[in-house]
PDB file of C-alpha atoms and ligand atoms in Angstrom:
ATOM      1  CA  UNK A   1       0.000   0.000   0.000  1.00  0.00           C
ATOM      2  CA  UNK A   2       1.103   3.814  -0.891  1.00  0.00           C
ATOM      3  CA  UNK A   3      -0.129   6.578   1.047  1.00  0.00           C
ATOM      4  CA  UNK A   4       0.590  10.039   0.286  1.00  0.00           C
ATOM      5  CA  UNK A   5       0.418  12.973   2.293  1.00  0.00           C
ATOM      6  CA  UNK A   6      -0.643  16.345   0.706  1.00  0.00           C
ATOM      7  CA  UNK A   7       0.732  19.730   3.044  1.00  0.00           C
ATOM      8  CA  UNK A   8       2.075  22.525   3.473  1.00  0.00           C
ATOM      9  CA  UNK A   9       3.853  21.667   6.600  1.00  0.00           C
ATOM     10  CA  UNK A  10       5.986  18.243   5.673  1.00  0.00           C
ATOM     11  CA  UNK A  11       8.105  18.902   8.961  1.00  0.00           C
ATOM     12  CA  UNK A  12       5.022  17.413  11.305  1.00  0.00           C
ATOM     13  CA  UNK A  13       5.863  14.810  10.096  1.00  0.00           C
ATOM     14  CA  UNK A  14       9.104  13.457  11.192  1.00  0.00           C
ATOM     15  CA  UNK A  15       9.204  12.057  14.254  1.00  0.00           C
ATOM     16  CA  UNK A  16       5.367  10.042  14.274  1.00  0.00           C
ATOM     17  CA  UNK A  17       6.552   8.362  10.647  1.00  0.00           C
ATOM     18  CA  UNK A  18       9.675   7.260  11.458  1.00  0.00           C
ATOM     19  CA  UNK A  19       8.942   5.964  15.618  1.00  0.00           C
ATOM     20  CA  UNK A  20       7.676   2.420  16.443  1.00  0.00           C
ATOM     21  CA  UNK A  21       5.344   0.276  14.120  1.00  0.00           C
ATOM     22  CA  UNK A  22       4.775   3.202  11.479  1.00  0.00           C
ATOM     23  CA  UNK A  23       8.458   3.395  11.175  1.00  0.00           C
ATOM     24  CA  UNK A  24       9.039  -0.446  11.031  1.00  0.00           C
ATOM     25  CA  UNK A  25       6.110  -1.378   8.405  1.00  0.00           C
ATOM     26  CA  UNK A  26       7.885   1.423   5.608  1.00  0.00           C
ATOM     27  CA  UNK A  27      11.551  -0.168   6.782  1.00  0.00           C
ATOM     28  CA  UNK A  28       9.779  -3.401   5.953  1.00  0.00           C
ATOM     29  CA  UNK A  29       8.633  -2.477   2.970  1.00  0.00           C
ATOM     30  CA  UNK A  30       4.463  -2.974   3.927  1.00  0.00           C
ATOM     31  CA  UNK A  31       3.567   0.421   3.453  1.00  0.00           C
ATOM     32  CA  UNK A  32       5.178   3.081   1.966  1.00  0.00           C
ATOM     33  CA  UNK A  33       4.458   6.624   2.939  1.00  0.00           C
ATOM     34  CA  UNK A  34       5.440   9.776   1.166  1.00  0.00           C
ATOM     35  CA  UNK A  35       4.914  13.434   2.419  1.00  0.00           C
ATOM     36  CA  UNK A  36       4.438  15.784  -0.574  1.00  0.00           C
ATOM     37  CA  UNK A  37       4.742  19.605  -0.055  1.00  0.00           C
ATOM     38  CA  UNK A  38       2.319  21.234  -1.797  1.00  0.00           C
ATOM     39  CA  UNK A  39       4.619  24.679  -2.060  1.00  0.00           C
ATOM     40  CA  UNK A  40       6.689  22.479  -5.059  1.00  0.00           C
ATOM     41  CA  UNK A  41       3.094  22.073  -6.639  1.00  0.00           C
ATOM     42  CA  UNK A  42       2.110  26.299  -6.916  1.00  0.00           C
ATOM     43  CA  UNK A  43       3.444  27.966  -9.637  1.00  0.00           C
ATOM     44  CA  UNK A  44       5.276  31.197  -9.969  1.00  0.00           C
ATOM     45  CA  UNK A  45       8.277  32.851  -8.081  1.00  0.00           C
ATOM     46  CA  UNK A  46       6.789  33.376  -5.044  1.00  0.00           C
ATOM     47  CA  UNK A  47       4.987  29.881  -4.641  1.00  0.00           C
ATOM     48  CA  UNK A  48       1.488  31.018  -3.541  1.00  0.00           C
ATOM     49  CA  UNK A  49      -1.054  28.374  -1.893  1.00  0.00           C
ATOM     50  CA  UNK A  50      -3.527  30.550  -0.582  1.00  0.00           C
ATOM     51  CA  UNK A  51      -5.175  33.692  -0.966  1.00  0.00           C
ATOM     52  CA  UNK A  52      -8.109  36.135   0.638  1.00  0.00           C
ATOM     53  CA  UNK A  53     -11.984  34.504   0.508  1.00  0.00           C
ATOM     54  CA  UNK A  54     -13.794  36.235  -1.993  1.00  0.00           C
ATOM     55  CA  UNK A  55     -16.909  38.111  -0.566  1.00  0.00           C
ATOM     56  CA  UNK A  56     -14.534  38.954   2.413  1.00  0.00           C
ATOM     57  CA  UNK A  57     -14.209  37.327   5.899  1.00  0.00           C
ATOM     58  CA  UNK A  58     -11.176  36.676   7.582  1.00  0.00           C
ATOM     59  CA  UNK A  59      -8.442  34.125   7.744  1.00  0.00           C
ATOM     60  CA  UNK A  60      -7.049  32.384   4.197  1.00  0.00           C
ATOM     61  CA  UNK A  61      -7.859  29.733   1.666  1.00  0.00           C
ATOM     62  CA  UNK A  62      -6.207  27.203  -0.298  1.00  0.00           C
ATOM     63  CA  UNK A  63      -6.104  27.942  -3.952  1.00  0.00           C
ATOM     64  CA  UNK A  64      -7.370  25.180  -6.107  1.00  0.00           C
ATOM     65  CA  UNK A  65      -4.797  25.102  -8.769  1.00  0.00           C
ATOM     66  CA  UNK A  66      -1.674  23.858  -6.448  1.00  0.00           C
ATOM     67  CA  UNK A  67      -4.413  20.971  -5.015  1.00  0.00           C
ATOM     68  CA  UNK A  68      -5.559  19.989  -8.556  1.00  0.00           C
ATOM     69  CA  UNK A  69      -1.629  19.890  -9.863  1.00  0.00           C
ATOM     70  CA  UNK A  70      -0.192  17.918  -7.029  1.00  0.00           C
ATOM     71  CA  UNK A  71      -3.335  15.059  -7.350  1.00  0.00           C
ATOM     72  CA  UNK A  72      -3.473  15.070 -10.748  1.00  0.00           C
ATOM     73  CA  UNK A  73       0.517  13.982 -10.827  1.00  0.00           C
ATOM     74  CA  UNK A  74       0.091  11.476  -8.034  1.00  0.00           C
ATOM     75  CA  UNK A  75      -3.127   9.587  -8.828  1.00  0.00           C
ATOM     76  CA  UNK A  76      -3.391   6.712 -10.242  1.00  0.00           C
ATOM     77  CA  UNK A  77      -6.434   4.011 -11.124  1.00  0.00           C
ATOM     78  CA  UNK A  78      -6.862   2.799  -7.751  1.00  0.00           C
ATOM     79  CA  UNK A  79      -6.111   6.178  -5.812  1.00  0.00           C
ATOM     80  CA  UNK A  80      -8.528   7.087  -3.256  1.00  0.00           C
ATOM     81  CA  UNK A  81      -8.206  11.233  -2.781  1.00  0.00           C
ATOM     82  CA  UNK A  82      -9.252  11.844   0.992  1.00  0.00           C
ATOM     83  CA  UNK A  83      -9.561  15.375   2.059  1.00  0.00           C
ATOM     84  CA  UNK A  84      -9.337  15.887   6.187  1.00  0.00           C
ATOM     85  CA  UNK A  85     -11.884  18.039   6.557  1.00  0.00           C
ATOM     86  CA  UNK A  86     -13.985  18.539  10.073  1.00  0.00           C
ATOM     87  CA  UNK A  87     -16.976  18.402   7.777  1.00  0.00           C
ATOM     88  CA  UNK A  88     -16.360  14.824   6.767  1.00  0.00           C
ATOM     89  CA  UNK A  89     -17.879  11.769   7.569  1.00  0.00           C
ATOM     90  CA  UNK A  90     -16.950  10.852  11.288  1.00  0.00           C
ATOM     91  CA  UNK A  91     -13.810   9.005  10.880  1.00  0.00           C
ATOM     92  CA  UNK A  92     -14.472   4.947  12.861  1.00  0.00           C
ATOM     93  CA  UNK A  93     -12.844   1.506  12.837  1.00  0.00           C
ATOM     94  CA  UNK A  94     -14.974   0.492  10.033  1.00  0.00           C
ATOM     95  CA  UNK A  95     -13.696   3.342   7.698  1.00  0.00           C
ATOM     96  CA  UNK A  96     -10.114   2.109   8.491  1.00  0.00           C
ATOM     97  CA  UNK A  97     -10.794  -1.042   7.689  1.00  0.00           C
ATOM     98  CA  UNK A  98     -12.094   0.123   4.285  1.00  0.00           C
ATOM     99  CA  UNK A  99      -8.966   2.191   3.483  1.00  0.00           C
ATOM    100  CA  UNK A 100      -7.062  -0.024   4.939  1.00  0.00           C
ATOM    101  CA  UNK A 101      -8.038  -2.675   1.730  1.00  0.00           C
ATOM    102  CA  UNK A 102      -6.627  -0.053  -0.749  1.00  0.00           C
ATOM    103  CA  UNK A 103      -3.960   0.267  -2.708  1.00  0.00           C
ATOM    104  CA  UNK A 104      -3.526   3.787  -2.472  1.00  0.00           C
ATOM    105  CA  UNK A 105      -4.361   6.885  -0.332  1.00  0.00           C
ATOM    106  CA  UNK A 106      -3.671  10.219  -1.233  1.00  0.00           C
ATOM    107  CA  UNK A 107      -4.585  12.397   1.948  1.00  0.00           C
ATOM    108  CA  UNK A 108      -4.757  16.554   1.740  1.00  0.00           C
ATOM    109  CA  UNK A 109      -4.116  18.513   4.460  1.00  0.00           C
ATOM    110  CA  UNK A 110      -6.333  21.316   4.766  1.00  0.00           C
ATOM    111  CA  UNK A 111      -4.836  24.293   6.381  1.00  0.00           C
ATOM    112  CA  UNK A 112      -5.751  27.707   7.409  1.00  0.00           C
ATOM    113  CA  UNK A 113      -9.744  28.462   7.098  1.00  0.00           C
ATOM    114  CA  UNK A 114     -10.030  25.341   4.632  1.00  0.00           C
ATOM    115  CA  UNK A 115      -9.786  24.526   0.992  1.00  0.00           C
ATOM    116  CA  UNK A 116     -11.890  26.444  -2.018  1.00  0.00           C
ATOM    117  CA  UNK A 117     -15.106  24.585  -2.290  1.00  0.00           C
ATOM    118  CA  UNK A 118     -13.756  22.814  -5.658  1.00  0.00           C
ATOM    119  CA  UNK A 119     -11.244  20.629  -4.263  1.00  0.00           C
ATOM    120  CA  UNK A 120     -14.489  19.398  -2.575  1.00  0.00           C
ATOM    121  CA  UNK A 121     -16.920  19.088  -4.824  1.00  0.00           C
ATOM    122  CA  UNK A 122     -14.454  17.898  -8.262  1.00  0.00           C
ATOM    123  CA  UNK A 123     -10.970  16.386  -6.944  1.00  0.00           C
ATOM    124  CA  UNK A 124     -12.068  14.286  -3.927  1.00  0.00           C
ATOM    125  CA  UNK A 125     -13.201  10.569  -3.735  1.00  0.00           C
ATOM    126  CA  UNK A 126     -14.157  11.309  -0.211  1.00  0.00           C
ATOM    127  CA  UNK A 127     -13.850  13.855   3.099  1.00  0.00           C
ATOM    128  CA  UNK A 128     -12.951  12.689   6.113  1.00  0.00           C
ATOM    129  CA  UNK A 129     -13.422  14.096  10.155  1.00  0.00           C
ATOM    130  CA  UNK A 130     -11.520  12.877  12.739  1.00  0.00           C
ATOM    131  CA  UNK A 131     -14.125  14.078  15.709  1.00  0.00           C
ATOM    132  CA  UNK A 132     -16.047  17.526  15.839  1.00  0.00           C
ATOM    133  CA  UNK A 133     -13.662  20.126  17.151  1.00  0.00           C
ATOM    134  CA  UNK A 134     -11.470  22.122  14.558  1.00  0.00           C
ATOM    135  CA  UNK A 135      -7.973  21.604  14.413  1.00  0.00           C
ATOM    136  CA  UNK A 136      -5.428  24.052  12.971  1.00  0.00           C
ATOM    137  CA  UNK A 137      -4.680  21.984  10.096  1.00  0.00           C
ATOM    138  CA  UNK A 138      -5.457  18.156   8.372  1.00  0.00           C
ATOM    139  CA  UNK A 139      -1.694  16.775   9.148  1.00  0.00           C
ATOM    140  CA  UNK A 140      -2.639  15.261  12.842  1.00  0.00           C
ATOM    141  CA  UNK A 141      -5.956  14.219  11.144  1.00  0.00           C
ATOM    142  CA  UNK A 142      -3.835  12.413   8.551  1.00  0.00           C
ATOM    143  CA  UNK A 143      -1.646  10.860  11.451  1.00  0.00           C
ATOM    144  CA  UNK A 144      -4.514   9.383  12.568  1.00  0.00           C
ATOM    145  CA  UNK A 145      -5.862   8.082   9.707  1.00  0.00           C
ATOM    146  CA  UNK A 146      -2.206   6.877   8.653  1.00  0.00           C
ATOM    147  CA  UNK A 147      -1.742   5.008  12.064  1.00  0.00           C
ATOM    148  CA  UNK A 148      -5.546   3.835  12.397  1.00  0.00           C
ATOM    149  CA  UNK A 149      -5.152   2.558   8.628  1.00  0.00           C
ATOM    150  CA  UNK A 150      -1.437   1.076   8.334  1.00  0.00           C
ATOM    151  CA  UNK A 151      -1.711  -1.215  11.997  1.00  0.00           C
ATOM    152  CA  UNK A 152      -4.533  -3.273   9.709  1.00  0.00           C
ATOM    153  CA  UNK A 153      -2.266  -3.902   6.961  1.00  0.00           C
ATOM    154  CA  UNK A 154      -1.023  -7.467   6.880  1.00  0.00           C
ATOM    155  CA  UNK A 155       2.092  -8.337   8.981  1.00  0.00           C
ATOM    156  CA  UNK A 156       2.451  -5.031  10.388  1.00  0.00           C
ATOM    157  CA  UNK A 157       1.271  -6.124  13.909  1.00  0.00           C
ATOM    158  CA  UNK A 158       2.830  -9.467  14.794  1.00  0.00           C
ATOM    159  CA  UNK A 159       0.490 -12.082  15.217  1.00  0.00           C
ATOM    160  CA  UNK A 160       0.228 -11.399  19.244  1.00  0.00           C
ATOM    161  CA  UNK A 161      -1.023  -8.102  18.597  1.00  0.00           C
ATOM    162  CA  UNK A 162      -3.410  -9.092  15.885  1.00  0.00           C
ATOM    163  CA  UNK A 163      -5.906  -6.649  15.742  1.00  0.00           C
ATOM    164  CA  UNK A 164      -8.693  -8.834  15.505  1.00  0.00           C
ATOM    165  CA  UNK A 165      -9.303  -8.363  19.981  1.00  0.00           C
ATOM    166  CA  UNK A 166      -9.458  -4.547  19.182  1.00  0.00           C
ATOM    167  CA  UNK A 167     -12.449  -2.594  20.899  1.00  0.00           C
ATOM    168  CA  UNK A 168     -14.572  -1.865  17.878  1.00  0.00           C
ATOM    169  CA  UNK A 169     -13.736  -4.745  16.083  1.00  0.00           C
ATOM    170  CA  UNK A 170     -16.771  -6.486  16.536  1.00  0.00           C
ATOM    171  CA  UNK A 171     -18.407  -3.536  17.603  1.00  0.00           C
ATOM    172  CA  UNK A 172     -17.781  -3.615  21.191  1.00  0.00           C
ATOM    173  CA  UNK A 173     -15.049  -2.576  23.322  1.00  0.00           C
ATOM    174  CA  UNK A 174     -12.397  -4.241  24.632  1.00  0.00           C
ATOM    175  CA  UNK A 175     -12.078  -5.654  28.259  1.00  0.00           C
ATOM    176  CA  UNK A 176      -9.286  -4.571  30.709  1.00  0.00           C
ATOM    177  CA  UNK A 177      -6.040  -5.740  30.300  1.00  0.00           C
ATOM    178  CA  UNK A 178      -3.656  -6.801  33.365  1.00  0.00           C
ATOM    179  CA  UNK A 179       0.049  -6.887  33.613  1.00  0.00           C
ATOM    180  CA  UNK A 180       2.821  -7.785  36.675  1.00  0.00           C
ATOM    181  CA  UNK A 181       3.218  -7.905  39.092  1.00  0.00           C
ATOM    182  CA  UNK A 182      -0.003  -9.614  40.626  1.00  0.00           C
ATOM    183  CA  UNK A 183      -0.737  -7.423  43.009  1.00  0.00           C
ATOM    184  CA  UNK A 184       0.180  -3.850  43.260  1.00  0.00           C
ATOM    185  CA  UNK A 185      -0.365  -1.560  45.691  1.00  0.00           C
ATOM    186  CA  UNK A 186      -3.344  -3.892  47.480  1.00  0.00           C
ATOM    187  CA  UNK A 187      -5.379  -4.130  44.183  1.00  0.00           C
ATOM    188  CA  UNK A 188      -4.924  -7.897  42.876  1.00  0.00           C
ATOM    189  CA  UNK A 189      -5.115  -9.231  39.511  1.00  0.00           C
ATOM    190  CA  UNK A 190      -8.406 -11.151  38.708  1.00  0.00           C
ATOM    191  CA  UNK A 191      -8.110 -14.743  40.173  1.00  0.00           C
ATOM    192  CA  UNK A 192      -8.927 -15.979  36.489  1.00  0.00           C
ATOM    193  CA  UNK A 193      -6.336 -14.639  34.528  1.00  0.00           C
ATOM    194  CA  UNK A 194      -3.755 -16.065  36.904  1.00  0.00           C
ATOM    195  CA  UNK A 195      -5.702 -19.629  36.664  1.00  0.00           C
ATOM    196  CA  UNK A 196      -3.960 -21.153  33.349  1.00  0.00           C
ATOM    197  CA  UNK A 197      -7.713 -22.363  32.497  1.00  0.00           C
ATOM    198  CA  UNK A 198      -7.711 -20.954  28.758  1.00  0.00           C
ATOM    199  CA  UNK A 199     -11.340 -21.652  28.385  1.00  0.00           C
ATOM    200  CA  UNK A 200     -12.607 -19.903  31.459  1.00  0.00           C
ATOM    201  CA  UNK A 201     -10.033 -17.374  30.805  1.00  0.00           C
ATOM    202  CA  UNK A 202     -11.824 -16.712  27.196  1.00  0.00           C
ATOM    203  CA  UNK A 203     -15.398 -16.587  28.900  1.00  0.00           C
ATOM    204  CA  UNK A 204     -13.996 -13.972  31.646  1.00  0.00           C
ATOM    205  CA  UNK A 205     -12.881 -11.991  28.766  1.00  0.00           C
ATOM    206  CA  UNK A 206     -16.140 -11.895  26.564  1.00  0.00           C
ATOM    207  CA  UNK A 207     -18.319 -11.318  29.610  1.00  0.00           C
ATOM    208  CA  UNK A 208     -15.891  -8.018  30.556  1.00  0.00           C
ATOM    209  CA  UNK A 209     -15.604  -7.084  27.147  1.00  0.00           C
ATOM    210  CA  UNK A 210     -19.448  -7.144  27.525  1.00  0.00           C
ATOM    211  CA  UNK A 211     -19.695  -5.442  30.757  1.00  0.00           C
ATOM    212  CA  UNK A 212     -17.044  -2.427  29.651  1.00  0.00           C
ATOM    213  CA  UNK A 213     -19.124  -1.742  26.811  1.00  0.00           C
ATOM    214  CA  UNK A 214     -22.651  -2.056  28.884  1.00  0.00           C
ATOM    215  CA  UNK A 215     -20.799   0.465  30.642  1.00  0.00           C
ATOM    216  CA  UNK A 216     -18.809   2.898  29.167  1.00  0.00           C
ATOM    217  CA  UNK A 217     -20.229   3.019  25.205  1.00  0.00           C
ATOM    218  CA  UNK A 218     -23.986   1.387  25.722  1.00  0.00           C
ATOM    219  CA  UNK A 219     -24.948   3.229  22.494  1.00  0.00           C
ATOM    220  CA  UNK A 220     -22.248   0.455  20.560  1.00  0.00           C
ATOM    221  CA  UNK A 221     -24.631  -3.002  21.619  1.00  0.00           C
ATOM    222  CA  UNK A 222     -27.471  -1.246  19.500  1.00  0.00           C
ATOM    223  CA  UNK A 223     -25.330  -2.812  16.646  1.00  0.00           C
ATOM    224  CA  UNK A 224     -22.798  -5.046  17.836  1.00  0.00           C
ATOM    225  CA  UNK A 225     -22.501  -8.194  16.664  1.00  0.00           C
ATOM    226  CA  UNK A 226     -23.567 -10.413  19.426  1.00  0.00           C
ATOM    227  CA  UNK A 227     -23.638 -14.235  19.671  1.00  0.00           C
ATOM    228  CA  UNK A 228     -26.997 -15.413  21.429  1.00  0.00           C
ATOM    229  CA  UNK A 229     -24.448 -16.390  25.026  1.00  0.00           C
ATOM    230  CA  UNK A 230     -23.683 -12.976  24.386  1.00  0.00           C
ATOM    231  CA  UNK A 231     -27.212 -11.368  24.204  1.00  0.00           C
ATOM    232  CA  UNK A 232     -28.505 -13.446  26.695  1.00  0.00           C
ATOM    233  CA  UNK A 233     -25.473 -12.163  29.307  1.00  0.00           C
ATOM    234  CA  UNK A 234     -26.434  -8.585  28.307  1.00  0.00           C
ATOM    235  CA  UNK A 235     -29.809  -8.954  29.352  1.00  0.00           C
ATOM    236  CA  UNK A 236     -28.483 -10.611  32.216  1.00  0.00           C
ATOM    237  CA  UNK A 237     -26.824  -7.313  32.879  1.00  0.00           C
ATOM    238  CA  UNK A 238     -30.100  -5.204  32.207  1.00  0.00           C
ATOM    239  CA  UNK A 239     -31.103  -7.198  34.818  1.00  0.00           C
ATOM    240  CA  UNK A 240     -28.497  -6.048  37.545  1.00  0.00           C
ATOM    241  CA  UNK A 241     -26.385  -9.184  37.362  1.00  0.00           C
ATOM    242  CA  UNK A 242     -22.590  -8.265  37.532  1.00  0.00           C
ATOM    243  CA  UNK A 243     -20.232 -10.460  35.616  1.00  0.00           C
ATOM    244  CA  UNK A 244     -17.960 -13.008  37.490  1.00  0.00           C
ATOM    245  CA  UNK A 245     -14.909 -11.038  38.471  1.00  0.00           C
TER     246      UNK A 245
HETATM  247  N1  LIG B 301     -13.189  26.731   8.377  1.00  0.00           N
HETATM  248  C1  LIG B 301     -13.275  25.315   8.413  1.00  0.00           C
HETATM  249  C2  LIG B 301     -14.644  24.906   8.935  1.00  0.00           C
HETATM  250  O1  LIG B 301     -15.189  25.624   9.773  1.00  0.00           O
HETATM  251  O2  LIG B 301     -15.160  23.828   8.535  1.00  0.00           O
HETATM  252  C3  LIG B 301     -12.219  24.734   9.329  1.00  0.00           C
HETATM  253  C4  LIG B 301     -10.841  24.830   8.750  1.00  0.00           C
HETATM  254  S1  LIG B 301      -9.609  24.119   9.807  1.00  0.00           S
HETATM  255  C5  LIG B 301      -9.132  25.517  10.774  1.00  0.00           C
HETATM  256  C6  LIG B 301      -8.237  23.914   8.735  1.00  0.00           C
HETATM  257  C7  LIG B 301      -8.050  22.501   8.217  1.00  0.00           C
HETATM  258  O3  LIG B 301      -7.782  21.648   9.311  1.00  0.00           O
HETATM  259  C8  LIG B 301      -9.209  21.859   7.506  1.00  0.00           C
HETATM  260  O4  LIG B 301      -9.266  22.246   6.155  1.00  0.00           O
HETATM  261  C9  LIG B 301      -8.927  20.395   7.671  1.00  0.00           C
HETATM  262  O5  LIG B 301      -8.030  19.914   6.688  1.00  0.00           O
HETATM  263  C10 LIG B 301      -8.233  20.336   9.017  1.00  0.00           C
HETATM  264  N2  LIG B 301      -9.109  19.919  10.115  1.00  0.00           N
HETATM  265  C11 LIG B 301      -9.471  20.658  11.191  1.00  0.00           C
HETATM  266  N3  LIG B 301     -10.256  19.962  12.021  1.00  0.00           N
HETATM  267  C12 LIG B 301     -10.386  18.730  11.496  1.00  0.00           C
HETATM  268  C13 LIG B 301     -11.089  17.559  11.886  1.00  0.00           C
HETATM  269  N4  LIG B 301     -11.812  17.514  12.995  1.00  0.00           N
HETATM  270  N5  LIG B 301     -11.000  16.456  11.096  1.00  0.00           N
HETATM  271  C14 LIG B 301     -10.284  16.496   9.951  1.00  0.00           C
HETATM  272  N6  LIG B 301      -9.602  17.581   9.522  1.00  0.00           N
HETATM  273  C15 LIG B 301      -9.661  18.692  10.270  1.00  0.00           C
END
């Protein structure tokens, strides 16, 4: 998979690319990830990207021409052109996944008080939000898409860390996770985990994974995917009974 990253600012963009299991899936050749400055892409001596809003208002715009330029060298048949824009669809698990089974993504940064209305409407496959609040620009926005996206690439978590237990992943979230030593500070690991009994173990898990959800995002078991032992321990849980701890 190529991704390419439209902005103004290539500098952002360092350190989070080239740290940890971003840094090791390019050096491993399972993703490769390019940051393209749109200033190369704007014509004329003085490189312009943006100008003033026509019918007034404050702040700046990014010109169309630099935008159109830069895409129209990089894209290819299967391209995907995804603008960040905090008037995009709400950015989720199940849009990563979907980018995540391309071949190629080119994301543009938005920067200042947005892009001209063009790039929109006739040079974009699709907009993406990352939450509603407005950043300053689309490169953290494209960070997170980046990371979200390249962790569900093939071989880029080892199989341990297989993203399959994810929260979200089946639409629920997913249950706490304990570490050494046993006990710290008075508070004890669950007896389970420490049992070596894989199956119970597995049936502790679903049942938190359950309860954590129940609890913390009840809106997400309107559509999760439940099993019937699962829907039957959630209404078990409607009914004020607290899974085994
Ligand atoms: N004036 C725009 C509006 O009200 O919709 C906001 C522009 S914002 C200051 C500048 C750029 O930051 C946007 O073009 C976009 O690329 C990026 N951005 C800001 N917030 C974002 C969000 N929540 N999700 C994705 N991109 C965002």
């Amino acid at each position: 998979m190529k991704i390419d990253i439209v902005t103004l600012f290539p500098g952002l963009f360092a350190g989070p690319l080239q740290e940890s299991i971003l840094g090791r899936a390019q050096a491993r050749g399972l993703v490769e990830i390019r940051v393209v400055n749109l200033r190369d892409w704007a014509e004329g001596r003085h490189r312009v990207t943006d100008d003033y809003p026509f019918g007034g208002g404050g702040g700046m715009v990014l010109k169309p021409e630099p935008l159109f330029a830069c895409v129209q060298a990089l894209r290819g048949p299967n391209s995907r052109v995804i603008l960040l824009d905090p008037q995009g669809r709400r950015f989720t698990q199940e849009i990563a996944k979907e980018l995540s089974r391309g071949d190629h993504l080119i994301l543009l940064c938005g920067r200042y008080e947005g892009v001209d209305e063009r790039v929109r409407q006739h040079l974009v496959d699709d907009a993406i939000s990352i939450g509603d609040y407005v950043l300053t620009g689309g490169e953290l926005p494209a960070l997170v898409v980046t990371d979200a996206v390249v962790r569900l690439r093939p071989g880029v978590l080892g199989d341990e860390a297989a993203p399959g237990k994810d929260s979200f992943e089946r639409g629920l979230l997913e249950g706490p996770q304990y570490t050494r030593p046993e006990e710290f500070r008075g508070w004890r690991v669950p007896e389970v985990l420490l049992s070596g009994d894989h199956a119970r173990i597995a049936r502790w898990r679903r049942g938190q994974a359950l309860w954590v959800t129940w609890q913390r995002r009840p809106d997400l078991l309107e559509t999760a995917d439940l099993s019937p032992e699962e829907q039957k321990l959630i209404e078990e849980l409607r009914q004020g009974t607290q899974p085994d701890a």
